[in-house]
Every structure is written in C-alpha cells, then in structure tokens.
PDB file of C-alpha atoms in Angstrom:
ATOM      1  CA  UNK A   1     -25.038 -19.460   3.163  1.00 62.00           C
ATOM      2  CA  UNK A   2     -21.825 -18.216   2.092  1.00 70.00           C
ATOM      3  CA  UNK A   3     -20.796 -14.084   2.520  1.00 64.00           C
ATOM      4  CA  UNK A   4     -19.262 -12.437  -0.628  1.00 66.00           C
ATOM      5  CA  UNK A   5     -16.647  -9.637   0.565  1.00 61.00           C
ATOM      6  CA  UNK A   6     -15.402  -7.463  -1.863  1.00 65.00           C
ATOM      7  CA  UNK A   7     -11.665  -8.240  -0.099  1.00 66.00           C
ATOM      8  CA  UNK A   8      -9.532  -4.967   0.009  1.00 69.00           C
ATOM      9  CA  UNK A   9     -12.647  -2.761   0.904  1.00 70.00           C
ATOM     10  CA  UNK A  10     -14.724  -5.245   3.309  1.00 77.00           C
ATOM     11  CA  UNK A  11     -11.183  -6.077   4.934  1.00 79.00           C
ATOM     12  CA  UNK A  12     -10.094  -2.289   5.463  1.00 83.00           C
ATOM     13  CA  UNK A  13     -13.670  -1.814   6.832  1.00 83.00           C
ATOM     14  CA  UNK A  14     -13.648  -4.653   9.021  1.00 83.00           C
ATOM     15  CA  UNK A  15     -10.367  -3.732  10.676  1.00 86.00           C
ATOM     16  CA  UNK A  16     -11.349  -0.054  11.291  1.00 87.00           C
ATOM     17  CA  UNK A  17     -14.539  -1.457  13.495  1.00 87.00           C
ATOM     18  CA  UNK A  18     -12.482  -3.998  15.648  1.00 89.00           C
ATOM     19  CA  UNK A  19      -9.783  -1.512  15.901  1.00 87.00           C
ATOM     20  CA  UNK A  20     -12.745   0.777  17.290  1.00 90.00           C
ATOM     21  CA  UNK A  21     -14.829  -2.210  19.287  1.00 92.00           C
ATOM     22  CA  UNK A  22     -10.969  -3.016  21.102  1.00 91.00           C
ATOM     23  CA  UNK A  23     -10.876   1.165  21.461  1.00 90.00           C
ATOM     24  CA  UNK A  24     -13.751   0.992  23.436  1.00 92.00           C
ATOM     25  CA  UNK A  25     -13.462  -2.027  25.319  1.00 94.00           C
ATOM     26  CA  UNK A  26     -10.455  -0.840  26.950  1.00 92.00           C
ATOM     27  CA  UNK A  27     -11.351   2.636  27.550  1.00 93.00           C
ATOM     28  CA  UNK A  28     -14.110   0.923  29.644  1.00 95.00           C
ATOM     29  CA  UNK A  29     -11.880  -1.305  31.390  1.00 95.00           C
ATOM     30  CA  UNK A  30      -9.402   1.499  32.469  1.00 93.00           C
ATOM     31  CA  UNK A  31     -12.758   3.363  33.643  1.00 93.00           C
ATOM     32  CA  UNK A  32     -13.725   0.253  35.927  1.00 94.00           C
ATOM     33  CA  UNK A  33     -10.516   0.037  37.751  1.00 92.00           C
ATOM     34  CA  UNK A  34     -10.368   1.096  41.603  1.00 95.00           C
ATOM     35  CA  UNK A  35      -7.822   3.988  40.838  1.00 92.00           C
ATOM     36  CA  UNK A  36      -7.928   7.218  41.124  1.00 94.00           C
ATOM     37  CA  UNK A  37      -8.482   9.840  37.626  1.00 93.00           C
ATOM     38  CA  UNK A  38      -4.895  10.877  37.679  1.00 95.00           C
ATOM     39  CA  UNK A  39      -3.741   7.216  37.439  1.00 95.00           C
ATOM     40  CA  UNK A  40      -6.505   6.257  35.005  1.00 93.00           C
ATOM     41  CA  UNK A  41      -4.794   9.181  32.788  1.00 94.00           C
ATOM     42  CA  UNK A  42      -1.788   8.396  33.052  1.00 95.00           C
ATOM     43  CA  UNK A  43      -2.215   4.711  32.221  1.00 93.00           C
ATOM     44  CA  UNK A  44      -4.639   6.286  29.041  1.00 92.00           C
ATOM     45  CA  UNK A  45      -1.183   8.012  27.849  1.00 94.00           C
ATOM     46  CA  UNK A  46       0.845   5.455  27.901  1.00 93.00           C
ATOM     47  CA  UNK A  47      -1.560   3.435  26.232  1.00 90.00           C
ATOM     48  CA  UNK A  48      -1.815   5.421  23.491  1.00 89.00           C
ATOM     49  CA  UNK A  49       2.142   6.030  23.349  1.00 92.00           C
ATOM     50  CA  UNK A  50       2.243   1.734  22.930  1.00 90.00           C
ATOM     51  CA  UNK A  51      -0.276   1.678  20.470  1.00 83.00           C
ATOM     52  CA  UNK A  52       1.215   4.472  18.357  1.00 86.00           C
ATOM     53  CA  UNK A  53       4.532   2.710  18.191  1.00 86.00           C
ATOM     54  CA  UNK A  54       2.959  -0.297  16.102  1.00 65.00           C
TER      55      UNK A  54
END
C-alpha cells in the first residue's frame, strides 16, 4: 500500500506534530532531571531562547 499526501498541506501538518511530539519529549526530559525547579527553569529559558534563534 502506497500513502497519497497532498504535499504542501500533509508536509506543513506533519512538521507542526513532530515539532510538538520533540516539544513534549523534552519538556519531559528537563522534568526527569535530579535538579532543582529554579534550574529546570532556567534551562526551559534558554531552551526556548536557542530554539527561537532558528
């Protein structure tokens, strides 16, 4: 069997759910390290400052 993808809508689509699956994946990674909340922010922040540069 062979998917069909209607290219520039299926491809925007597909992108926004990794995007979110890799969102939440590291979210819970940060969450299971042996720091404390104020470190857990901080790396959260500068996360989000690395990922906004791209």
């Amino acid at each position: 069997m062979r998917p069909i993808m209607n290219y520039p809508n299926d491809k925007t689509c597909l992108e926004n759910n990794i995007a979110y699956i890799r969102a939440v994946l590291m979210h819970r990674y940060i969450e299971n390290l042996p720091l404390n909340d104020e470190e857990k922010k901080y790396i959260k922040k500068r996360l989000v400052e690395e990922l906004q540069k791209t």
